[in-house]
Amino acid sequence: MNSKVKKYLILSGLGAALLLVLALISFFVVDEIKGGAVGDGQNKYELIIDSGEPSSSVVKELANAGMIKSSVYFNYLIKFTRAGNKIKQGVYDINDGMSSRKILDVIISGKVKLITFTVPEGYNNRQIGDLLVTKKLAPSREEFLKVTQSQALLTKYNIPANTLEGYLFPETYSVPLNYPLERITEMMIKRFYKKLETIPEAKGIKPADLHFRVVLASIVEREAVRKEERPMMAGVFLTRIEKNINLESCATIQYLFDKPKKRLFESDLKIVSPYNTYMNGGWPPGPISNPGLPALEASFRPMKSDKLFFLLKPDGSHYFSSTFKEHLEAKKKFIDVLYQ
């Protein structure tokens, strides 16, 4: 190879390298000008991408929200990276401190914003359904209740009932938008059994025996205000059953209403229902709420005594009585005076 050819090849190589460097510099300059962050991250935007939504509408929404500098460049970025079919549905937290490349990375990674909801102790399934509707995790209460009556779930978790009432553990959960209701429900069931493992007395318990404990815990949960009174309360209900005395639990009456009443009247106690423990002996047909761990522990570790009655005092504590006469005197002292 003569020197002229060698020189030509060297110059050609240097020229190609120079063009590549210039192209890279141009790309980064354009990327910064057209694809850099719009602001400093102060402005935030909740981007919702629906299933099957075209990338063009996503880009348009980002541009309208002021989250990107150039929709043309963002569309080019999608085509260049072949990300058109990789964009995942969900809810994303976007801010104006993110570059176009960063935003694209987020929406194709599927790192969606999680929706957090808290189920309070003692909520029944209807209340949980309403909660999920407000969080946009369920289309309606009825749709959620259908899931809680799923024979497949009842069979899978060996629950001897027609509904999952009592087995949806009250706690804080985080799920993505459009998460299947079946999966949400199963999360709560699994949490219930996980918590149950912390109660030694529940180890190896048969489903029917567990169901009885859940029914008791669900009543205690709705009756009690102070956690330390729950074992005593559980003991009262067990003693009444042993003595063949109706439970007469106001909480079981409240379960009959869509929303709990501030005060029950004599007419309420005469409502015909298997859940009316004033009219019917024994336990109600199923749990009346989803109990938390303290109520479940109380149902496994009741405090037995000669107490047969209790009533709620204005300070939130309960007065426990051994006789009906003592109970009536306490009612006059703590309750009747409030309505004179």
Coordinates of C-alpha atoms in Angstrom, one line a residue:
M1 CA 0.0 0.0 0.0
N2 CA 1.6 3.3 -1.1
S3 CA 1.8 6.3 1.1
K4 CA -1.0 8.3 -0.7
V5 CA -3.5 5.5 -0.2
K6 CA -2.5 5.1 3.4
K7 CA -2.8 8.9 3.9
Y8 CA -6.2 8.8 2.3
L9 CA -7.5 6.0 4.5
I10 CA -6.3 7.8 7.6
L11 CA -7.9 11.1 6.6
S12 CA -11.1 9.2 5.7
G13 CA -11.1 7.5 9.1
L14 CA -10.5 10.8 10.9
G15 CA -13.3 12.4 8.9
A16 CA -15.7 9.6 9.7
A17 CA -14.8 9.9 13.4
L18 CA -15.2 13.6 13.3
L19 CA -18.6 13.3 11.7
L20 CA -19.7 10.8 14.3
V21 CA -18.5 13.1 17.1
L22 CA -20.3 16.0 15.5
A23 CA -23.5 13.9 15.1
L24 CA -23.3 12.9 18.8
I25 CA -22.7 16.4 19.9
S26 CA -25.6 17.6 17.7
F27 CA -27.8 14.8 19.2
F28 CA -27.0 15.8 22.8
V29 CA -27.5 19.5 22.0
V30 CA -30.8 18.8 20.3
D31 CA -31.7 16.4 23.2
E32 CA -31.1 19.2 25.7
I33 CA -32.8 21.9 23.7
K34 CA -35.9 19.8 22.7
G35 CA -35.8 17.0 25.2
G36 CA -34.5 18.6 28.4
A37 CA -36.5 19.3 31.5
V38 CA -39.0 22.0 31.3
G39 CA -38.6 23.2 34.9
D40 CA -37.0 22.3 38.2
G41 CA -39.5 19.7 39.3
Q42 CA -41.8 22.0 41.2
N43 CA -44.8 21.3 38.9
K44 CA -46.2 17.8 39.2
Y45 CA -48.6 16.0 37.0
E46 CA -50.5 12.7 37.4
L47 CA -50.4 11.0 34.0
I48 CA -53.1 8.3 33.5
I49 CA -52.5 5.9 30.6
D50 CA -55.4 3.7 29.7
S51 CA -55.1 0.2 28.2
G52 CA -54.6 0.4 24.4
E53 CA -54.1 4.2 24.5
P54 CA -52.0 5.3 21.5
S55 CA -48.6 6.9 22.2
S56 CA -49.6 10.0 20.2
S57 CA -52.4 10.8 22.7
V58 CA -49.9 10.3 25.6
V59 CA -47.5 12.7 24.0
K60 CA -50.3 15.2 23.4
E61 CA -51.3 15.1 27.1
L62 CA -47.7 15.6 28.2
A63 CA -47.4 18.6 26.0
N64 CA -50.7 20.1 27.1
A65 CA -49.6 19.7 30.7
G66 CA -46.4 21.5 30.1
M67 CA -44.2 18.4 31.0
I68 CA -42.2 18.3 27.7
K69 CA -40.6 20.9 25.5
S70 CA -41.4 19.3 22.1
S71 CA -44.1 16.8 21.2
V72 CA -42.3 16.4 17.8
Y73 CA -39.1 15.4 19.5
F74 CA -40.9 13.1 22.0
N75 CA -42.6 11.3 19.1
Y76 CA -39.2 11.0 17.4
L77 CA -37.7 9.6 20.6
I78 CA -40.5 6.9 20.8
K79 CA -39.8 5.9 17.2
F80 CA -36.0 5.9 17.6
T81 CA -36.2 3.7 20.7
R82 CA -39.1 1.6 19.3
A83 CA -41.0 2.2 22.5
G84 CA -44.4 2.6 20.9
N85 CA -45.7 -0.8 22.0
K86 CA -43.8 -0.8 25.3
I87 CA -45.8 2.0 27.0
K88 CA -47.7 0.5 29.9
Q89 CA -51.1 1.5 31.3
G90 CA -51.3 2.9 34.8
V91 CA -51.0 6.1 36.8
Y92 CA -47.6 7.8 36.8
D93 CA -46.2 10.7 38.9
I94 CA -44.5 13.1 36.4
N95 CA -42.8 16.4 37.2
D96 CA -41.3 19.2 35.0
G97 CA -37.9 18.4 36.3
M98 CA -37.8 15.2 34.2
S99 CA -36.3 15.1 30.8
S100 CA -38.2 13.5 27.8
R101 CA -35.9 10.5 28.0
K102 CA -36.6 10.1 31.8
I103 CA -40.4 10.4 31.3
L104 CA -40.2 7.8 28.5
D105 CA -38.2 5.5 30.7
V106 CA -40.8 5.8 33.4
I107 CA -43.9 5.0 31.3
I108 CA -42.3 2.0 29.6
S109 CA -40.8 0.6 32.8
G110 CA -44.3 0.3 34.3
K111 CA -43.2 1.9 37.6
V112 CA -46.7 3.2 38.2
K113 CA -48.0 5.3 41.0
L114 CA -49.5 3.1 43.7
I115 CA -52.9 3.9 45.2
T116 CA -52.9 3.5 49.0
F117 CA -56.1 2.7 51.0
T118 CA -56.6 1.9 54.6
V119 CA -59.4 -0.5 55.8
P120 CA -60.3 0.5 59.4
E121 CA -60.8 -2.2 62.0
G122 CA -64.4 -3.3 62.1
Y123 CA -65.4 -2.3 58.6
N124 CA -67.8 -4.7 57.0
N125 CA -67.6 -5.7 53.3
R126 CA -70.1 -3.0 52.2
Q127 CA -68.0 -0.3 53.8
I128 CA -64.8 -1.7 52.2
G129 CA -66.6 -1.7 48.8
D130 CA -67.5 2.0 49.2
L131 CA -63.9 2.8 50.2
L132 CA -62.6 1.1 47.1
V133 CA -65.1 3.0 44.9
T134 CA -63.8 6.3 46.4
K135 CA -60.3 5.2 45.6
K136 CA -61.3 4.4 42.0
L137 CA -60.3 0.8 42.6
A138 CA -63.8 -0.7 42.2
P139 CA -66.5 0.4 39.7
S140 CA -69.2 -0.1 42.4
R141 CA -69.9 -1.6 45.8
E142 CA -71.9 -4.3 44.1
E143 CA -69.0 -5.4 41.9
F144 CA -66.8 -5.7 45.0
L145 CA -69.5 -7.7 46.9
K146 CA -69.7 -10.1 44.0
V147 CA -66.1 -10.9 44.4
T148 CA -66.5 -11.3 48.2
Q149 CA -69.1 -14.0 47.4
S150 CA -66.8 -15.8 45.0
Q151 CA -67.2 -19.6 45.5
A152 CA -63.7 -20.0 44.1
L153 CA -62.1 -17.9 46.8
L154 CA -64.2 -19.4 49.5
T155 CA -63.2 -22.9 48.4
K156 CA -59.5 -21.9 47.9
Y157 CA -59.2 -20.6 51.5
N158 CA -61.5 -23.2 53.0
I159 CA -63.9 -20.7 54.4
P160 CA -67.2 -22.3 55.5
A161 CA -69.5 -19.4 54.6
N162 CA -71.3 -17.7 51.7
T163 CA -69.2 -14.6 51.9
L164 CA -65.7 -13.5 52.9
E165 CA -67.0 -11.2 55.6
G166 CA -64.6 -11.4 58.6
Y167 CA -61.6 -12.6 56.6
L168 CA -60.6 -9.3 54.9
F169 CA -57.9 -8.0 57.2
P170 CA -58.1 -4.3 58.1
E171 CA -54.8 -2.7 57.3
T172 CA -53.1 -0.3 54.8
Y173 CA -52.6 -1.6 51.3
S174 CA -51.0 -0.2 48.1
V175 CA -52.0 -1.3 44.6
P176 CA -51.7 0.2 41.1
L177 CA -54.8 1.6 39.3
N178 CA -56.9 -1.0 37.5
Y179 CA -55.6 -3.7 39.8
P180 CA -58.1 -6.6 39.6
L181 CA -60.6 -6.7 42.4
E182 CA -60.0 -10.4 42.9
R183 CA -56.3 -9.7 43.5
I184 CA -57.1 -6.9 46.0
T185 CA -59.5 -9.2 47.8
E186 CA -57.0 -12.0 47.9
M187 CA -54.4 -9.7 49.3
M188 CA -56.6 -9.0 52.3
I189 CA -57.4 -12.7 52.8
K190 CA -53.7 -13.6 52.8
R191 CA -53.0 -10.8 55.3
F192 CA -55.7 -12.2 57.5
Y193 CA -54.1 -15.7 57.6
K194 CA -50.6 -14.1 58.0
K195 CA -51.8 -12.3 61.1
L196 CA -53.5 -15.4 62.4
E197 CA -50.1 -17.1 62.5
T198 CA -49.1 -14.7 65.4
I199 CA -51.8 -16.2 67.6
P200 CA -50.5 -19.5 69.0
E201 CA -54.0 -20.8 69.9
A202 CA -55.0 -20.6 66.2
K203 CA -52.3 -23.1 65.1
G204 CA -53.9 -26.1 63.3
I205 CA -57.4 -24.9 64.0
K206 CA -60.2 -26.4 61.8
P207 CA -62.1 -24.1 59.5
A208 CA -65.4 -24.4 61.3
D209 CA -63.8 -23.6 64.7
L210 CA -61.9 -20.7 63.2
H211 CA -65.2 -19.4 61.7
F212 CA -66.7 -19.4 65.2
R213 CA -63.8 -17.4 66.5
V214 CA -64.1 -14.9 63.6
V215 CA -67.8 -14.4 64.3
L216 CA -67.0 -13.7 68.0
A217 CA -64.1 -11.3 67.1
S218 CA -66.3 -9.5 64.6
I219 CA -68.9 -8.7 67.3
V220 CA -66.3 -7.7 69.8
E221 CA -64.7 -5.5 67.2
R222 CA -67.9 -3.5 66.7
E223 CA -68.9 -3.4 70.4
A224 CA -65.5 -2.5 71.9
V225 CA -64.0 1.0 72.0
R226 CA -61.0 0.3 74.2
K227 CA -58.7 -2.6 73.2
E228 CA -58.1 -3.6 76.8
E229 CA -61.8 -4.4 77.3
R230 CA -62.0 -6.8 74.4
P231 CA -61.0 -10.0 76.2
M232 CA -63.6 -9.2 78.9
M233 CA -66.2 -8.6 76.3
A234 CA -65.5 -11.8 74.5
G235 CA -65.9 -13.6 77.8
V236 CA -69.3 -12.0 78.4
F237 CA -70.6 -13.3 75.0
L238 CA -69.2 -16.8 75.6
T239 CA -70.8 -16.9 79.1
R240 CA -74.1 -15.9 77.7
I241 CA -74.0 -18.6 75.1
E242 CA -73.1 -21.2 77.8
K243 CA -76.0 -20.1 79.9
N244 CA -78.4 -20.1 76.8
I245 CA -78.9 -16.4 77.1
N246 CA -79.4 -14.4 73.9
L247 CA -76.3 -12.3 73.0
E248 CA -78.4 -9.1 72.6
S249 CA -75.6 -7.4 70.8
C250 CA -76.4 -3.9 69.4
A251 CA -73.6 -4.4 66.9
T252 CA -75.5 -7.2 65.2
I253 CA -78.6 -4.9 64.9
Q254 CA -76.4 -2.2 63.4
Y255 CA -75.2 -4.6 60.8
L256 CA -78.7 -4.7 59.4
F257 CA -78.5 -1.0 58.4
D258 CA -76.6 0.3 55.4
K259 CA -75.1 3.0 57.7
P260 CA -74.9 2.6 61.5
K261 CA -77.4 4.6 63.5
K262 CA -76.3 7.0 66.3
R263 CA -78.9 5.4 68.6
L264 CA -81.0 2.2 68.4
F265 CA -84.7 2.2 69.4
E266 CA -87.0 -0.5 70.6
S267 CA -88.4 -0.9 67.1
D268 CA -85.0 -1.6 65.8
L269 CA -84.6 -4.5 68.2
K270 CA -87.7 -6.1 66.7
I271 CA -86.4 -6.3 63.1
V272 CA -86.9 -9.9 61.8
S273 CA -83.4 -11.1 60.8
P274 CA -81.2 -14.1 61.6
Y275 CA -78.6 -11.4 62.6
N276 CA -81.0 -10.0 65.3
T277 CA -79.4 -11.5 68.5
Y278 CA -82.1 -9.9 70.6
M279 CA -84.7 -12.1 69.0
N280 CA -82.6 -15.2 68.1
G281 CA -80.5 -17.4 70.4
G282 CA -76.9 -18.5 69.6
W283 CA -74.5 -16.9 67.2
P284 CA -75.5 -14.8 64.2
P285 CA -75.1 -16.7 60.8
G286 CA -71.7 -15.1 60.1
P287 CA -69.3 -12.4 61.0
I288 CA -70.7 -8.8 61.1
S289 CA -67.3 -7.0 60.4
N290 CA -63.7 -7.6 59.6
P291 CA -61.9 -7.7 62.9
G292 CA -58.4 -6.5 63.6
L293 CA -55.7 -8.5 65.5
P294 CA -56.7 -7.3 69.0
A295 CA -60.3 -8.5 68.6
L296 CA -59.1 -11.8 67.1
E297 CA -56.7 -12.3 70.0
A298 CA -59.6 -11.6 72.4
S299 CA -61.7 -14.3 70.7
F300 CA -58.9 -16.8 71.3
R301 CA -58.1 -15.6 74.8
P302 CA -61.4 -14.5 76.4
M303 CA -61.4 -13.3 80.0
K304 CA -64.0 -15.5 81.7
S305 CA -66.0 -14.1 84.6
D306 CA -69.5 -13.9 86.1
K307 CA -70.2 -10.8 84.0
L308 CA -73.3 -11.1 81.7
F309 CA -73.9 -7.5 80.7
F310 CA -72.0 -4.4 79.6
L311 CA -72.9 -0.9 78.5
L312 CA -71.0 2.0 76.9
K313 CA -70.3 4.9 79.2
P314 CA -69.9 8.5 77.9
D315 CA -66.1 8.3 78.4
G316 CA -65.8 5.4 75.9
S317 CA -65.3 2.7 78.4
H318 CA -67.8 0.0 79.3
Y319 CA -69.5 -0.9 82.6
F320 CA -69.7 -4.7 83.1
S321 CA -72.5 -6.1 85.3
S322 CA -73.2 -9.6 86.7
T323 CA -77.0 -9.2 87.1
F324 CA -79.7 -7.5 85.1
K325 CA -80.6 -5.4 88.1
E326 CA -77.1 -4.0 88.2
H327 CA -77.2 -3.5 84.5
L328 CA -80.4 -1.4 84.7
E329 CA -79.0 0.7 87.5
A330 CA -75.9 1.4 85.4
K331 CA -78.1 2.3 82.4
K332 CA -80.0 4.9 84.5
K333 CA -76.7 6.3 85.8
F334 CA -74.8 6.5 82.5
I335 CA -77.3 6.4 79.6
D336 CA -80.7 7.6 80.6
V337 CA -79.5 10.8 82.0
L338 CA -78.2 11.8 78.6
Y339 CA -81.7 11.7 77.1
Q340 CA -83.7 13.4 79.9

